[in-house]
Coordinates of C-alpha atoms in Angstrom, one line a residue:
X1 CA -7.8 -4.9 -18.3
X2 CA -9.5 -4.3 -21.7
X3 CA -9.1 -1.4 -24.2
X4 CA -11.9 -0.1 -26.3
X5 CA -11.9 2.8 -28.7
X6 CA -14.7 5.2 -29.5
X7 CA -15.7 6.0 -33.1
X8 CA -18.3 8.2 -34.7
X9 CA -19.2 11.6 -36.2
X10 CA -18.1 14.8 -34.6
X11 CA -20.4 16.1 -31.8
X12 CA -22.2 12.9 -31.4
X13 CA -21.2 12.7 -27.8
X14 CA -18.3 10.3 -27.7
X15 CA -16.4 12.3 -25.0
X16 CA -19.5 13.0 -23.1
X17 CA -20.3 9.3 -23.0
X18 CA -16.8 8.4 -21.8
X19 CA -17.0 11.1 -19.1
X20 CA -20.4 9.8 -18.0
X21 CA -19.1 6.2 -17.8
X22 CA -15.8 6.9 -16.1
X23 CA -16.2 10.2 -14.2
X24 CA -12.9 11.2 -15.9
X25 CA -12.2 14.0 -18.4
X26 CA -10.9 12.5 -21.6
X27 CA -10.3 15.9 -23.3
X28 CA -6.8 16.7 -22.1
X29 CA -6.3 20.1 -23.8
X30 CA -7.8 23.3 -22.6
X31 CA -8.6 24.1 -26.3
X32 CA -10.7 21.0 -26.5
X33 CA -12.7 21.9 -23.5
X34 CA -13.1 25.5 -24.6
X35 CA -14.4 24.4 -28.1
X36 CA -16.3 21.4 -26.8
X37 CA -14.7 19.3 -29.6
X38 CA -12.1 16.5 -29.2
X39 CA -9.0 17.3 -31.2
X40 CA -6.6 14.6 -30.1
X41 CA -6.8 11.3 -28.3
X42 CA -8.2 11.1 -24.8
X43 CA -7.9 8.3 -22.3
X44 CA -10.1 7.2 -19.3
X45 CA -11.1 4.0 -17.6
X46 CA -13.7 2.5 -15.3
X47 CA -14.6 -0.7 -13.5
X48 CA -17.4 -2.8 -15.0
X49 CA -20.1 -4.7 -13.0
X50 CA -18.1 -8.0 -13.4
X51 CA -15.0 -6.3 -11.8
X52 CA -13.1 -6.1 -15.1
X53 CA -11.6 -2.8 -16.0
X54 CA -12.1 -1.2 -19.4
X55 CA -10.0 1.7 -20.7
X56 CA -11.3 3.9 -23.4
X57 CA -9.3 5.6 -26.2
X58 CA -11.5 8.5 -27.0
X59 CA -10.9 9.7 -30.6
X60 CA -11.8 13.0 -32.4
X61 CA -14.7 12.9 -34.8
X62 CA -14.0 15.8 -37.1
X63 CA -12.7 15.0 -40.6
X64 CA -9.7 17.2 -40.1
X65 CA -8.5 15.0 -37.2
X66 CA -9.0 11.6 -38.9
X67 CA -5.2 10.8 -38.7
X68 CA -5.5 11.3 -34.9
X69 CA -8.5 9.0 -34.8
X70 CA -6.6 6.3 -36.7
X71 CA -3.7 6.5 -34.4
X72 CA -6.1 5.7 -31.5
X73 CA -8.0 2.8 -33.1
X74 CA -5.1 1.2 -34.9
X75 CA -3.8 -1.0 -31.9
X76 CA -7.2 -1.5 -30.2
X77 CA -9.2 -4.8 -30.5
X78 CA -12.7 -3.4 -30.0
X79 CA -14.7 -0.2 -30.6
X80 CA -17.8 1.6 -29.5
X81 CA -19.6 3.0 -32.6
X82 CA -21.3 6.1 -31.4
X83 CA -24.3 7.7 -33.3
X84 CA -26.6 10.5 -32.0
X85 CA -30.3 9.7 -32.0
X86 CA -31.2 13.2 -33.2
X87 CA -28.8 13.2 -36.1
X88 CA -28.4 9.6 -37.2
X89 CA -25.8 8.3 -39.6
X90 CA -23.4 11.0 -40.8
X91 CA -20.4 11.3 -43.1
X92 CA -17.8 10.8 -40.4
X93 CA -19.8 7.9 -39.0
X94 CA -19.2 6.3 -42.4
X95 CA -15.5 7.1 -42.6
X96 CA -14.8 5.9 -39.0
X97 CA -16.7 2.7 -39.7
X98 CA -14.8 2.2 -43.0
X99 CA -11.6 2.6 -41.0
X100 CA -12.6 0.0 -38.4
X101 CA -13.6 -2.4 -41.3
X102 CA -10.3 -1.8 -43.0
X103 CA -8.4 -2.6 -39.9
X104 CA -10.4 -5.8 -39.4
X105 CA -11.9 -4.8 -36.0
X106 CA -14.5 -7.5 -35.3
X107 CA -15.7 -6.7 -31.8
X108 CA -17.8 -3.7 -30.9
X109 CA -21.0 -2.2 -29.7
X110 CA -23.4 0.4 -31.2
X111 CA -24.2 3.1 -28.8
X112 CA -26.9 5.6 -29.7
X113 CA -26.5 8.7 -27.7
X114 CA -28.9 11.6 -26.9
X115 CA -31.8 9.2 -26.6
X116 CA -33.5 11.9 -24.5
X117 CA -33.7 14.2 -27.6
X118 CA -35.1 11.8 -30.2
X119 CA -36.4 8.2 -30.6
X120 CA -33.3 6.1 -31.0
X121 CA -35.0 3.4 -33.0
X122 CA -34.4 4.9 -36.5
X123 CA -30.7 5.6 -35.7
X124 CA -30.3 2.0 -34.3
X125 CA -31.8 0.5 -37.5
X126 CA -29.8 2.7 -39.9
X127 CA -26.5 2.3 -38.1
X128 CA -27.0 -1.4 -37.4
X129 CA -27.5 -2.0 -41.1
X130 CA -24.3 -0.1 -42.0
X131 CA -22.2 -1.9 -39.3
X132 CA -23.6 -5.4 -40.2
X133 CA -22.0 -5.1 -43.6
X134 CA -18.5 -4.7 -42.1
X135 CA -16.0 -6.7 -40.2
X136 CA -17.9 -5.9 -37.0
X137 CA -21.0 -7.8 -38.2
X138 CA -24.1 -7.8 -36.1
X139 CA -23.4 -5.9 -32.9
X140 CA -25.5 -5.3 -29.8
X141 CA -27.1 -1.8 -29.7
X142 CA -27.7 0.3 -26.6
X143 CA -29.5 3.6 -26.4
X144 CA -28.3 6.1 -23.7
X145 CA -28.5 9.6 -22.5
X146 CA -25.4 10.8 -20.9
X147 CA -27.3 13.9 -19.6
X148 CA -29.9 11.9 -17.7
X149 CA -28.0 8.7 -17.2
X150 CA -30.7 6.6 -18.8
X151 CA -29.2 3.5 -20.4
X152 CA -25.8 3.7 -18.8
X153 CA -26.3 0.6 -16.6
X154 CA -27.4 -1.3 -19.7
X155 CA -24.3 0.0 -21.5
X156 CA -22.1 -1.2 -18.6
X157 CA -23.6 -4.6 -18.8
X158 CA -23.2 -4.7 -22.6
X159 CA -19.5 -3.7 -22.2
X160 CA -19.1 -6.6 -19.8
X161 CA -20.5 -9.0 -22.4
X162 CA -18.3 -7.4 -25.1
X163 CA -15.0 -7.7 -23.2
X164 CA -15.9 -11.3 -22.2
X165 CA -15.8 -12.2 -25.9
X166 CA -12.5 -10.7 -26.7
X167 CA -9.7 -13.2 -27.5
X168 CA -7.1 -13.8 -24.8
X169 CA -3.9 -11.8 -25.5
X170 CA -0.7 -13.6 -26.4
X171 CA 1.4 -12.9 -23.3
X172 CA 4.4 -14.7 -24.8
X173 CA 4.4 -12.5 -27.9
X174 CA 7.1 -10.0 -28.5
X175 CA 6.3 -6.4 -27.5
X176 CA 5.4 -3.9 -30.2
X177 CA 4.1 -0.8 -28.4
X178 CA 3.0 1.9 -30.9
X179 CA 3.6 5.3 -29.3
X180 CA 0.6 7.6 -29.3
X181 CA 1.9 10.2 -26.8
X182 CA 5.4 11.4 -25.7
X183 CA 6.0 13.9 -22.9
X184 CA 8.3 14.7 -20.1
X185 CA 7.6 14.3 -16.3
X186 CA 9.8 16.4 -14.1
X187 CA 12.2 14.2 -12.2
X188 CA 11.4 11.2 -14.3
X189 CA 12.3 12.1 -17.9
X190 CA 10.7 10.9 -21.0
X191 CA 7.4 9.0 -20.8
X192 CA 5.5 7.4 -23.8
X193 CA 2.1 5.9 -23.8
X194 CA 0.4 3.3 -26.0
X195 CA -1.9 0.3 -26.1
X196 CA 0.0 -2.9 -25.3
X197 CA -1.7 -5.5 -27.5
X198 CA 0.5 -8.4 -26.8
X199 CA 3.3 -9.6 -24.6
X200 CA 4.3 -8.1 -21.3
X201 CA 6.5 -5.3 -20.0
X202 CA 8.6 -5.2 -16.9
X203 CA 10.6 -2.5 -15.1
X204 CA 14.3 -3.0 -16.2
X205 CA 13.3 -4.5 -19.6
X206 CA 15.5 -3.6 -22.6
X207 CA 13.6 -2.4 -25.6
X208 CA 14.6 -1.3 -29.1
X209 CA 13.5 2.0 -30.8
X210 CA 11.9 1.0 -34.0
X211 CA 13.4 3.8 -36.1
X212 CA 17.1 3.1 -35.2
X213 CA 17.3 -0.1 -33.3
X214 CA 18.9 1.8 -30.4
X215 CA 18.4 -0.1 -27.1
X216 CA 16.7 1.7 -24.2
X217 CA 15.8 0.7 -20.7
X218 CA 12.4 0.8 -19.0
X219 CA 12.8 2.9 -15.9
X220 CA 9.2 2.7 -14.8
X221 CA 5.7 1.6 -15.8
X222 CA 2.2 3.0 -15.1
X223 CA -1.1 1.4 -15.7
X224 CA -4.4 3.2 -14.9
X225 CA -2.4 5.9 -13.2
X226 CA -0.6 3.5 -10.8
X227 CA 3.0 2.4 -10.8
X228 CA 3.5 -1.2 -11.7
X229 CA 6.5 -3.5 -11.8
X230 CA 4.9 -5.5 -14.7
X231 CA 2.1 -4.8 -17.2
X232 CA 0.5 -7.6 -19.2
X233 CA -1.4 -7.2 -22.4
X234 CA -4.0 -5.9 -23.2
X235 CA -3.5 -2.6 -21.4
X236 CA -3.0 1.1 -21.7
X237 CA 0.5 1.7 -20.4
X238 CA 2.8 4.6 -19.7
X239 CA 6.5 3.7 -20.1
X240 CA 9.2 5.8 -18.4
X241 CA 12.4 5.5 -20.4
X242 CA 15.9 6.0 -19.0
X243 CA 18.2 8.5 -20.8
X244 CA 16.0 9.1 -23.8
X245 CA 15.3 12.7 -24.8
X246 CA 11.6 13.6 -25.3
X247 CA 12.1 14.6 -29.0
X248 CA 13.5 11.1 -29.8
X249 CA 10.1 9.6 -29.8
X250 CA 6.9 10.9 -31.4
X251 CA 3.5 9.5 -32.3
X252 CA 3.9 6.6 -34.7
X253 CA 7.2 5.4 -33.3
X254 CA 7.3 2.0 -31.6
X255 CA 9.1 0.2 -28.8
X256 CA 10.1 -3.3 -29.7
X257 CA 11.4 -6.5 -28.2
X258 CA 15.0 -6.5 -29.5
X259 CA 15.6 -8.8 -32.5
X260 CA 12.0 -9.8 -33.0
X261 CA 10.8 -7.5 -35.8
X262 CA 11.8 -6.8 -39.4
X263 CA 12.0 -3.1 -40.2
X264 CA 11.0 -2.7 -43.8
X265 CA 10.2 0.0 -46.2
X266 CA 8.9 -2.4 -48.9
X267 CA 5.9 -4.7 -48.5
X268 CA 3.5 -6.7 -50.6
X269 CA -0.1 -6.5 -49.4
X270 CA -3.6 -7.7 -50.3
X271 CA -6.3 -5.0 -50.5
X272 CA -9.9 -4.9 -49.4
X273 CA -11.7 -1.9 -50.8
X274 CA -10.8 0.0 -54.0
X275 CA -9.3 -2.2 -56.8
X276 CA -5.5 -2.0 -57.1
X277 CA -5.7 -0.4 -60.5
X278 CA -7.8 2.5 -59.2
X279 CA -5.5 3.6 -56.5
X280 CA -3.5 6.8 -56.8
X281 CA 0.3 6.5 -57.0
X282 CA 0.7 8.0 -53.5
X283 CA -1.3 7.3 -50.3
X284 CA -0.9 7.3 -46.6
X285 CA -0.4 4.0 -44.8
X286 CA -2.0 3.9 -41.3
X287 CA -0.8 1.0 -39.1
X288 CA -0.7 1.0 -35.3
X289 CA -0.3 4.6 -34.4
X290 CA 1.9 5.4 -37.4
X291 CA 0.9 7.3 -40.6
X292 CA 3.5 7.0 -43.4
X293 CA 3.3 8.2 -47.0
X294 CA 3.7 5.3 -49.5
X295 CA 4.1 4.8 -53.2
X296 CA 1.7 2.3 -54.7
X297 CA 2.7 -0.3 -57.4
X298 CA -0.3 -2.5 -58.5
X299 CA 0.7 -6.1 -59.0
X300 CA -2.6 -8.1 -59.3
X301 CA -6.3 -7.3 -59.1
X302 CA -6.2 -7.0 -55.3
X303 CA -2.4 -7.0 -54.6
X304 CA 0.1 -4.1 -54.6
X305 CA 3.6 -3.3 -53.6
X306 CA 4.1 -0.4 -51.2
X307 CA 7.3 1.6 -50.9
X308 CA 7.2 3.3 -47.5
X309 CA 8.7 6.8 -46.8
X310 CA 10.3 5.3 -43.7
X311 CA 10.8 1.8 -42.4
X312 CA 8.3 0.3 -40.0
X313 CA 8.4 -2.8 -37.8
X314 CA 5.8 -4.9 -39.7
X315 CA 4.9 -8.6 -39.6
X316 CA 3.2 -10.9 -42.0
X317 CA -0.5 -10.8 -41.3
X318 CA -0.5 -7.2 -40.0
X319 CA -3.7 -5.3 -40.7
X320 CA -3.5 -1.6 -41.9
X321 CA -5.4 0.8 -44.1
X322 CA -4.6 3.2 -46.9
X323 CA -6.1 6.6 -47.0
X324 CA -6.1 9.4 -49.5
X325 CA -5.6 12.5 -47.3
X326 CA -6.4 14.9 -50.2
X327 CA -9.9 13.3 -50.9
X328 CA -10.5 12.5 -47.2
X329 CA -11.1 8.9 -48.4
X330 CA -10.3 5.5 -46.9
X331 CA -9.0 3.7 -49.9
X332 CA -9.3 0.3 -48.2
X333 CA -7.8 -2.0 -45.7
X334 CA -4.9 -4.3 -46.3
X335 CA -3.2 -7.5 -45.0
X336 CA 0.5 -7.7 -45.1
X337 CA 1.6 -10.7 -47.2
X338 CA 5.4 -10.2 -47.3
X339 CA 7.7 -7.9 -45.4
X340 CA 10.8 -8.9 -47.4
X341 CA 9.7 -9.3 -51.0
X342 CA 12.0 -10.0 -53.9
X343 CA 13.0 -7.3 -56.3
X344 CA 11.0 -6.9 -59.5
X345 CA 13.7 -6.3 -62.1
X346 CA 13.1 -8.7 -65.0
X347 CA 10.4 -8.3 -67.6
X348 CA 7.3 -10.1 -66.5
X349 CA 8.4 -10.2 -62.8
X350 CA 5.4 -8.2 -61.6
X351 CA 2.9 -10.6 -63.2
X352 CA 4.8 -13.6 -61.8
X353 CA 4.8 -12.0 -58.4
X354 CA 1.1 -11.4 -58.6
X355 CA 0.6 -15.1 -59.2
X356 CA 2.7 -16.0 -56.1
X357 CA 0.7 -13.5 -53.9
X358 CA -2.6 -14.9 -55.1
X359 CA -1.8 -18.0 -53.1
X360 CA -1.0 -16.2 -49.9
X361 CA -3.5 -15.4 -47.2
X362 CA -1.4 -13.4 -44.7
X363 CA -1.0 -16.2 -42.2
X364 CA 2.6 -16.8 -41.4
X365 CA 3.5 -20.2 -42.8
X366 CA 7.0 -21.7 -42.3
X367 CA 6.7 -24.3 -45.1
X368 CA 5.4 -21.8 -47.5
X369 CA 8.0 -19.2 -46.7
X370 CA 10.8 -21.8 -47.2
X371 CA 9.2 -23.0 -50.4
X372 CA 9.2 -19.4 -51.8
X373 CA 12.6 -18.4 -50.4
X374 CA 14.4 -21.8 -50.7
X375 CA 16.8 -20.8 -47.9
X376 CA 16.3 -18.4 -45.0
X377 CA 17.9 -17.8 -41.6
X378 CA 15.9 -18.6 -38.5
X379 CA 16.1 -15.0 -37.2
X380 CA 15.0 -13.5 -40.5
X381 CA 11.8 -15.7 -40.4
X382 CA 11.1 -15.0 -36.8
X383 CA 11.4 -11.2 -37.4
X384 CA 8.8 -11.6 -40.1
X385 CA 6.3 -13.1 -37.7
X386 CA 6.9 -16.8 -38.8
X387 CA 7.0 -19.4 -36.0
X388 CA 10.1 -21.6 -36.7
X389 CA 9.7 -25.3 -35.7
X390 CA 12.1 -26.9 -38.2
X391 CA 15.8 -27.8 -37.5
X392 CA 18.4 -25.8 -39.4
X393 CA 20.4 -27.6 -42.1
X394 CA 23.6 -25.6 -41.2
X395 CA 24.2 -22.9 -38.5
X396 CA 20.9 -21.0 -38.4
X397 CA 20.0 -21.7 -42.0
X398 CA 16.7 -23.4 -42.8
X399 CA 16.0 -24.9 -46.2
X400 CA 13.0 -26.0 -48.2
X401 CA 13.4 -29.9 -48.2
X402 CA 12.9 -30.2 -52.0
X403 CA 15.4 -27.5 -52.7
X404 CA 17.9 -29.0 -50.3
X405 CA 17.6 -32.4 -52.1
X406 CA 18.1 -30.7 -55.5
X407 CA 21.2 -28.9 -54.2
X408 CA 22.7 -32.2 -53.1
X409 CA 22.3 -33.6 -56.6
X410 CA 23.8 -30.4 -58.1
X411 CA 26.7 -30.5 -55.8
X412 CA 27.8 -34.0 -57.0
X413 CA 27.4 -32.7 -60.6
X414 CA 29.5 -29.6 -59.9
X415 CA 32.3 -31.6 -58.1
X416 CA 32.4 -34.0 -61.0
X417 CA 32.6 -31.2 -63.5
X418 CA 35.3 -29.5 -61.6
X419 CA 37.3 -32.7 -61.5
X420 CA 37.1 -33.0 -65.3
X421 CA 38.2 -29.3 -65.7
X422 CA 41.0 -29.5 -63.1
X423 CA 42.1 -33.2 -63.0
X424 CA 45.3 -32.6 -61.0
X425 CA 43.6 -30.6 -58.2
X426 CA 42.5 -32.5 -55.0
X427 CA 38.8 -31.6 -55.3
X428 CA 36.7 -28.5 -55.9
X429 CA 37.3 -25.5 -53.5
X430 CA 34.3 -24.9 -51.3
X431 CA 34.1 -21.2 -52.3
X432 CA 34.0 -22.1 -56.0
X433 CA 31.1 -24.5 -55.3
X434 CA 29.3 -21.9 -53.2
X435 CA 29.3 -19.6 -56.2
X436 CA 28.3 -22.3 -58.7
X437 CA 25.3 -23.3 -56.5
X438 CA 24.5 -19.6 -55.7
X439 CA 24.6 -20.2 -52.0
X440 CA 24.9 -17.4 -49.4
X441 CA 27.2 -19.2 -46.9
X442 CA 30.1 -21.7 -47.2
X443 CA 28.6 -23.7 -44.3
X444 CA 25.8 -24.7 -46.6
X445 CA 28.2 -26.4 -49.0
X446 CA 29.8 -28.3 -46.2
X447 CA 26.4 -29.4 -44.9
X448 CA 25.5 -30.8 -48.3
X449 CA 28.5 -33.1 -48.5
X450 CA 27.4 -36.7 -48.4
X451 CA 29.0 -39.9 -49.8
X452 CA 30.3 -40.3 -52.4
X453 CA 31.7 -36.8 -51.7
X454 CA 34.2 -36.0 -49.0
X455 CA 35.3 -32.6 -47.6
X456 CA 39.0 -32.2 -46.7
X457 CA 41.1 -29.0 -46.3
X458 CA 38.5 -26.8 -47.8
X459 CA 37.9 -28.9 -50.9
X460 CA 35.2 -31.3 -51.9
X461 CA 36.1 -34.5 -53.9
X462 CA 34.5 -37.6 -55.2
X463 CA 35.4 -41.0 -53.6
X464 CA 36.6 -43.1 -55.3
X465 CA 38.7 -40.5 -57.1
X466 CA 38.4 -40.0 -60.9
X467 CA 40.8 -41.9 -63.2
X468 CA 44.2 -40.1 -63.6
X469 CA 44.7 -38.2 -66.9
X470 CA 46.5 -40.5 -69.3
X471 CA 49.8 -38.5 -69.4
X472 CA 50.1 -38.8 -65.6
X473 CA 49.0 -42.5 -65.6
X474 CA 51.6 -43.2 -68.3
X475 CA 54.4 -41.5 -66.3
X476 CA 53.4 -43.5 -63.2
X477 CA 53.6 -46.8 -65.1
X478 CA 57.1 -45.9 -66.3
X479 CA 58.3 -45.1 -62.8
X480 CA 57.0 -48.3 -61.4
X481 CA 58.5 -50.3 -64.3
X482 CA 61.9 -48.7 -63.9
X483 CA 62.1 -49.5 -60.2
X484 CA 60.3 -52.9 -60.3
X485 CA 63.5 -54.7 -59.4
X486 CA 64.3 -52.2 -56.6
X487 CA 60.9 -51.3 -55.2
X488 CA 62.3 -49.3 -52.3
X489 CA 64.6 -47.1 -54.4
X490 CA 62.7 -43.9 -55.0
X491 CA 63.4 -42.0 -58.2
X492 CA 65.2 -38.7 -57.9
X493 CA 63.3 -35.4 -58.3
X494 CA 64.9 -34.6 -61.7
X495 CA 63.9 -38.1 -63.0
X496 CA 60.4 -37.5 -61.9
X497 CA 60.3 -34.2 -63.6
X498 CA 61.8 -35.7 -66.8
X499 CA 58.9 -38.1 -66.8
X500 CA 56.4 -35.3 -66.4
X501 CA 55.6 -35.8 -62.7
X502 CA 55.8 -32.4 -61.0
X503 CA 54.2 -31.6 -57.6
X504 CA 50.6 -31.3 -59.0
X505 CA 50.9 -34.6 -61.0
X506 CA 52.4 -36.4 -58.0
X507 CA 49.6 -35.1 -55.8
X508 CA 47.0 -36.4 -58.2
X509 CA 48.7 -39.8 -58.4
X510 CA 48.9 -40.0 -54.6
X511 CA 45.2 -39.1 -54.2
X512 CA 44.3 -41.7 -56.8
X513 CA 46.3 -44.4 -54.9
X514 CA 48.8 -44.8 -57.7
X515 CA 51.8 -43.7 -55.6
X516 CA 52.8 -43.6 -52.0
X517 CA 54.4 -40.2 -51.0
X518 CA 57.0 -40.3 -48.1
X519 CA 58.2 -36.7 -48.6
X520 CA 57.8 -33.9 -51.2
X521 CA 59.6 -35.7 -54.0
X522 CA 60.1 -39.2 -52.4
X523 CA 57.6 -41.6 -53.8
X524 CA 57.3 -45.4 -53.9
X525 CA 54.7 -47.9 -55.2
X526 CA 51.4 -47.8 -53.3
X527 CA 52.1 -51.2 -51.5
X528 CA 55.7 -50.4 -50.5
X529 CA 54.9 -49.8 -46.9
X530 CA 53.3 -53.2 -46.4
X531 CA 56.1 -54.9 -48.4
X532 CA 58.7 -53.1 -46.2
X533 CA 57.0 -54.5 -43.0
X534 CA 57.4 -58.0 -44.3
X535 CA 61.1 -57.5 -45.1
X536 CA 61.8 -55.8 -41.7
X537 CA 59.9 -58.6 -39.8
X538 CA 62.6 -61.0 -41.1
X539 CA 65.4 -59.1 -39.4
X540 CA 66.7 -59.9 -35.9
X541 CA 64.7 -57.7 -33.6
X542 CA 65.3 -54.9 -32.8
X543 CA 67.1 -53.6 -35.9
X544 CA 69.0 -50.4 -36.7
X545 CA 68.4 -47.8 -39.4
X546 CA 71.5 -49.1 -41.2
X547 CA 70.2 -52.8 -41.1
X548 CA 66.8 -51.7 -42.4
X549 CA 68.4 -49.7 -45.2
X550 CA 70.5 -52.6 -46.3
X551 CA 67.6 -55.1 -46.1
X552 CA 65.4 -52.9 -48.1
X553 CA 68.2 -52.2 -50.7
X554 CA 67.6 -48.4 -50.5
X555 CA 69.2 -45.2 -49.4
X556 CA 68.9 -43.1 -46.2
X557 CA 66.8 -40.6 -48.2
X558 CA 64.1 -43.2 -48.5
X559 CA 64.7 -45.3 -45.4
X560 CA 64.3 -42.5 -42.8
X561 CA 60.8 -41.2 -44.0
X562 CA 59.7 -44.8 -44.7
X563 CA 60.4 -45.9 -41.1
X564 CA 58.8 -42.8 -39.7
X565 CA 55.7 -43.6 -41.7
X566 CA 55.7 -47.2 -40.2
X567 CA 56.1 -45.7 -36.7
X568 CA 53.1 -43.4 -37.3
X569 CA 51.0 -46.4 -38.5
X570 CA 52.0 -48.3 -35.3
X571 CA 53.5 -51.3 -37.1
X572 CA 57.0 -50.5 -35.9
X573 CA 58.2 -48.9 -32.6
X574 CA 61.2 -46.7 -32.1
X575 CA 63.3 -47.6 -29.0
X576 CA 65.3 -45.2 -26.8
X577 CA 68.6 -46.2 -28.5
X578 CA 67.0 -45.3 -31.9
X579 CA 66.7 -49.0 -32.8
X580 CA 63.3 -50.3 -33.9
X581 CA 61.2 -53.4 -33.7
X582 CA 58.2 -54.6 -35.7
X583 CA 55.1 -54.4 -33.5
X584 CA 52.5 -55.8 -35.8
X585 CA 53.8 -58.7 -38.0
X586 CA 52.6 -58.7 -41.6
X587 CA 49.5 -60.8 -42.5

């Protein structure tokens, strides 16, 4: 199935043409049929000679209903530009073409109607020249008379050639269905319609409402008036939603694949059309079927920042247009460059931002986004429309490689600086380092730890440890000197305190390898454990605690934790009767 929109001046026969091609009435309202003028969007479809099906979105041509027209052409990939042979190019012909050009529509046909009332050659020449200067470029032209049927077979053949050139839809893309109608069917509840430009819908699918994120369930699907279990893009589709009041959804809302779109009310865009400096401060943004007032802040010659009156589910690369409703003027098209731009709070920030935007083309680029953002979560980039192929550095965090290397260097510097500032602490706390490096997540600090750094108990330290502060080193030397003749006699807590070795100083000495700690205030020289094994190996095996205490010339206060340490190291083994034996003789 393919979807094509009509475009053109009021009363140039768009609806009549669709009626002649499809045998269906596109004007849904009695008022439209009474006045003979399309007011709102109409829908009809027909089979082409090739067997393909084409659905038409018929749009109003009067200038008062341009917002309705834009809601119809916004999500559609191709258009029929309709011009009457007896009137030729007209004001709304120009505005509709400007809208198609702004939206970047590049596939279409020129259809000159009422060829039975005037020679179509002049209209074809004039309209063809106008169209050729837009995104549509050179298009095939067909002259028809809906009243007589002349030219309709040629138009059907031209439509076949047109739809054959349309790009294949991305069926694996997330769904973003812009709602152009919402109504209630008795016994079924709320039904919304729209043009499915990408992805696929299935009965039972869970979708998110764009304005709130609320999850809803697809109760039923219709395509071309027939119930379907699945609908693939591109298609006109009616979606029956379970348990959703009709007034919850209106034109311009959207149904989304959950978790795949970034709702934003602030975007940076590149313009085509009026220069940024000439734009009024407020305009209306038309994207998909939505029309939202925006405030405009020029940044560069062709780049602006838009503040939306309500958030929309936008992606990098989206095409949209700005219109001045007071002047009935299409100010120009735009390409979305950034859906999550940085704040502009510092002096000169706007000019700097314009320089960054000058290098963007609206194509989602993972390397570029990481280079600009330094760090980003996988989900955040995916919701912007960026395909993520890199491996996270921690959790779901991605990093620009250059920035990540610089962070590693800075981490070593910050750990070293912290050690100088707090020499008695066992390393820098991870949370302190997170703040100093301005990182959003503690996991990033842990992921940056590489030799010579180590992470233990929530602190990062350098290995080998820094030299002990001189007062602590001096106190350790005095302890070791005092007990040189009795290496297994640990000084009492009050003696350690008198020498200036409190808990923090002892901890620093232990981490530096200057002391061996057996218990809170029981310390020995660093090689005492190995020396004890050599002494104990000379005893008759097995030996008792008392024999060990006497051989080591120490007290029970020291002997008990020392033997327990040797047990843990596996060099001694405790037997059922509480005796021990040396398992691993000393070297």
